[in-house]
Coordinates of N, CA, C and O in Angstrom, one line a residue:
M164 N 84.6 64.7 73.0 CA 83.8 65.9 73.3 C 82.9 65.4 75.1 O 82.9 66.8 75.3
I165 N 82.1 64.0 74.9 CA 81.8 64.4 76.7 C 82.5 64.8 77.7 O 82.5 65.7 78.3
N166 N 83.9 64.6 77.4 CA 85.2 64.2 78.6 C 85.4 65.9 78.9 O 85.4 66.2 79.8
G167 N 85.1 66.9 77.6 CA 85.7 68.0 77.8 C 84.3 68.9 78.6 O 84.6 69.9 79.7
I168 N 82.7 68.1 77.5 CA 81.9 69.0 78.4 C 82.0 68.7 80.1 O 81.8 69.6 81.1
V169 N 82.2 67.6 80.7 CA 82.0 66.9 82.0 C 83.8 67.3 82.7 O 83.6 67.9 83.3
Y170 N 84.3 68.0 82.4 CA 85.4 69.2 82.2 C 85.1 70.1 82.8 O 85.5 70.1 83.6
R171 N 84.5 70.3 82.3 CA 83.5 72.1 81.9 C 83.1 72.2 83.5 O 82.9 73.1 84.1
V172 N 81.8 71.3 83.5 CA 81.1 71.1 84.1 C 81.9 71.1 85.7 O 81.0 71.6 86.7
R173 N 82.6 70.3 86.0 CA 83.8 69.6 87.0 C 84.5 70.6 87.6 O 84.5 71.1 88.2
T174 N 84.8 71.2 86.9 CA 85.9 72.5 87.2 C 84.6 74.0 87.5 O 85.5 74.3 88.0
G175 N 84.4 73.8 86.8 CA 84.0 75.2 86.9 C 84.6 76.1 85.9 O 84.1 77.3 86.1
V176 N 85.5 75.6 84.4 CA 86.0 77.4 84.1 C 85.1 77.7 83.0 O 84.4 76.5 82.6
P177 N 85.6 78.7 83.0 CA 84.6 79.7 81.3 C 85.0 78.1 80.3 O 85.8 77.6 80.5
W178 N 84.3 78.3 79.3 CA 84.3 77.4 78.2 C 85.4 77.6 77.7 O 85.9 76.8 77.2
R179 N 86.3 78.9 77.1 CA 87.2 79.4 76.3 C 88.3 78.9 77.4 O 89.7 78.3 76.4
D180 N 88.3 78.2 78.8 CA 89.3 77.8 79.1 C 90.0 76.1 79.5 O 90.4 76.0 79.7
V181 N 88.7 75.3 78.3 CA 88.7 73.9 78.8 C 89.8 73.6 77.8 O 90.1 74.5 76.2
P182 N 90.4 73.0 78.1 CA 91.7 72.6 77.4 C 91.5 71.9 75.9 O 90.5 71.1 75.5
E183 N 92.5 72.5 75.1 CA 92.2 72.1 73.6 C 92.1 70.9 73.3 O 91.4 70.3 72.1
R184 N 93.0 69.7 74.5 CA 92.6 68.2 73.8 C 91.7 67.7 73.9 O 90.9 66.8 73.0
Y185 N 89.9 68.4 74.7 CA 88.9 68.2 74.6 C 88.1 68.6 73.2 O 86.3 68.6 72.9
G186 N 88.7 69.8 72.5 CA 88.3 70.1 70.6 C 88.1 71.4 71.0 O 88.0 72.6 73.0
S187 N 87.5 72.4 70.0 CA 86.8 73.7 70.2 C 85.4 74.1 71.1 O 84.8 73.5 71.1
W188 N 86.3 74.5 71.9 CA 85.6 75.0 73.2 C 83.9 75.5 72.4 O 82.4 75.3 73.3
K189 N 83.8 76.5 71.1 CA 83.1 76.7 70.4 C 81.8 75.1 70.5 O 80.9 75.5 70.9
T190 N 82.7 74.1 69.9 CA 81.6 73.4 69.3 C 81.3 72.4 71.1 O 80.2 71.8 70.9
L191 N 82.1 72.2 72.1 CA 81.8 71.5 73.6 C 80.2 72.0 74.0 O 79.5 72.3 74.3
Y192 N 80.8 74.1 73.9 CA 79.7 75.1 73.9 C 77.9 74.5 73.6 O 77.0 74.0 74.1
K193 N 78.5 74.6 71.8 CA 77.2 73.9 71.5 C 76.6 72.9 71.9 O 75.3 72.7 71.2
R194 N 77.2 71.9 71.4 CA 76.7 70.5 72.2 C 76.4 70.4 73.3 O 75.1 70.3 73.1
F195 N 76.8 71.2 74.3 CA 76.3 71.0 75.5 C 74.8 71.7 75.7 O 73.8 70.7 76.2
T196 N 74.7 72.8 74.8 CA 73.6 73.5 75.3 C 72.1 72.9 74.2 O 71.0 72.6 74.5
R197 N 72.7 72.3 72.9 CA 71.8 72.2 72.3 C 71.2 70.2 72.9 O 69.9 70.2 73.5
W198 N 72.1 69.8 73.9 CA 71.6 68.6 74.5 C 71.0 68.9 75.6 O 69.7 68.4 76.2
Q199 N 71.3 70.3 75.9 CA 70.6 70.6 77.7 C 69.1 70.9 77.1 O 68.0 71.0 77.2
E200 N 69.0 71.7 75.9 CA 67.9 72.1 75.2 C 67.1 71.1 75.1 O 65.4 71.2 75.8
D201 N 67.5 70.0 74.4 CA 66.6 68.8 73.7 C 66.0 68.0 75.0 O 65.4 66.5 74.3
G202 N 66.7 67.9 76.2 CA 66.8 66.6 77.2 C 67.8 65.7 77.0 O 67.2 65.2 77.4
T203 N 68.5 65.9 76.1 CA 69.3 64.8 76.4 C 70.1 64.3 78.0 O 69.8 62.8 77.9
W204 N 70.2 65.3 78.0 CA 71.3 65.2 79.3 C 70.1 64.9 80.3 O 70.4 64.0 81.3
A205 N 69.0 65.0 80.4 CA 68.0 64.4 81.7 C 67.8 63.0 81.1 O 67.5 62.1 82.2
R206 N 67.5 63.2 80.3 CA 67.5 61.8 79.4 C 68.7 60.5 79.8 O 68.6 59.3 80.8
I207 N 69.8 60.8 79.5 CA 71.6 60.0 79.8 C 71.2 60.1 81.7 O 70.9 59.0 82.2
E208 N 70.9 60.9 82.7 CA 70.4 61.0 83.9 C 70.0 60.0 84.1 O 70.2 59.4 85.2
A209 N 68.5 60.1 83.3 CA 67.2 58.9 84.7 C 68.0 57.1 84.2 O 67.7 56.9 84.5
M210 N 68.4 57.2 82.9 CA 69.3 56.1 82.0 C 70.5 55.3 83.8 O 70.2 54.7 84.1
L211 N 71.1 56.8 84.0 CA 72.6 56.3 84.9 C 71.3 55.6 86.6 O 72.0 54.9 86.7
Q212 N 70.1 56.8 86.4 CA 69.6 56.5 87.7 C 69.4 54.8 87.6 O 69.0 54.3 88.6
A213 N 68.0 54.6 86.5 CA 67.7 53.1 86.8 C 68.9 52.4 86.5 O 68.7 51.6 87.4
D214 N 70.0 52.5 86.2 CA 70.7 51.3 86.3 C 71.2 51.3 87.1 O 71.5 50.0 88.3
A215 N 72.1 52.4 87.9 CA 72.6 52.3 89.7 C 71.5 51.5 90.2 O 71.6 50.8 91.9
D216 N 70.1 52.1 90.5 CA 69.3 51.7 91.0 C 68.8 50.5 91.1 O 68.5 49.4 92.5
T217 N 68.3 49.6 89.7 CA 68.9 48.2 89.4 C 69.9 47.6 89.7 O 69.6 46.6 90.4
A218 N 71.0 47.1 89.9 CA 72.0 47.2 90.7 C 72.7 47.6 91.8 O 73.4 46.7 93.0
G219 N 71.7 48.2 92.6 CA 71.4 48.2 93.9 C 72.5 49.4 94.7 O 73.1 49.6 95.7
D220 N 72.9 50.1 93.7 CA 74.0 51.1 93.9 C 73.3 52.5 94.3 O 74.6 53.4 94.8
L221 N 72.7 52.7 94.2 CA 71.7 54.2 94.5 C 71.2 53.7 95.7 O 69.7 53.2 95.7
D222 N 71.8 54.8 96.5 CA 70.9 55.1 98.2 C 69.7 56.2 98.0 O 70.2 57.9 97.7
W223 N 68.5 56.1 98.1 CA 67.6 57.2 97.7 C 68.3 58.3 98.9 O 66.7 59.4 99.3
H224 N 67.9 57.7 100.0 CA 68.0 58.5 101.5 C 68.4 59.5 101.8 O 69.9 59.6 101.3
G225 N 67.9 60.3 101.8 CA 69.4 62.1 101.8 C 68.7 62.7 103.3 O 68.1 62.7 103.4
N226 N 69.5 62.9 103.2 CA 69.5 64.4 104.8 C 69.9 66.4 104.1 O 70.7 65.9 103.3
A227 N 69.5 66.8 104.8 CA 69.9 68.0 104.2 C 70.0 69.1 105.9 O 68.8 68.6 106.7
D228 N 70.9 69.7 106.2 CA 70.6 70.3 107.1 C 70.9 72.1 106.6 O 72.0 72.1 106.5
S229 N 70.6 72.4 107.3 CA 70.7 74.5 107.2 C 72.0 74.8 107.5 O 72.6 75.5 108.4

């Protein structure tokens, strides 16, 4: 399930074009939107950032160029 959602986000394809090996596109879409609304994705991101920061794998220095 998560692989299907990540595939869609990474490639930018429409939900209907996600390969069937990941399951029904409707199920993927519903899970994605439900987790977006209830904050699950934000909690996952925060946990991954904390783990990476603790391990020293996260560089908080960034540059922006116009």
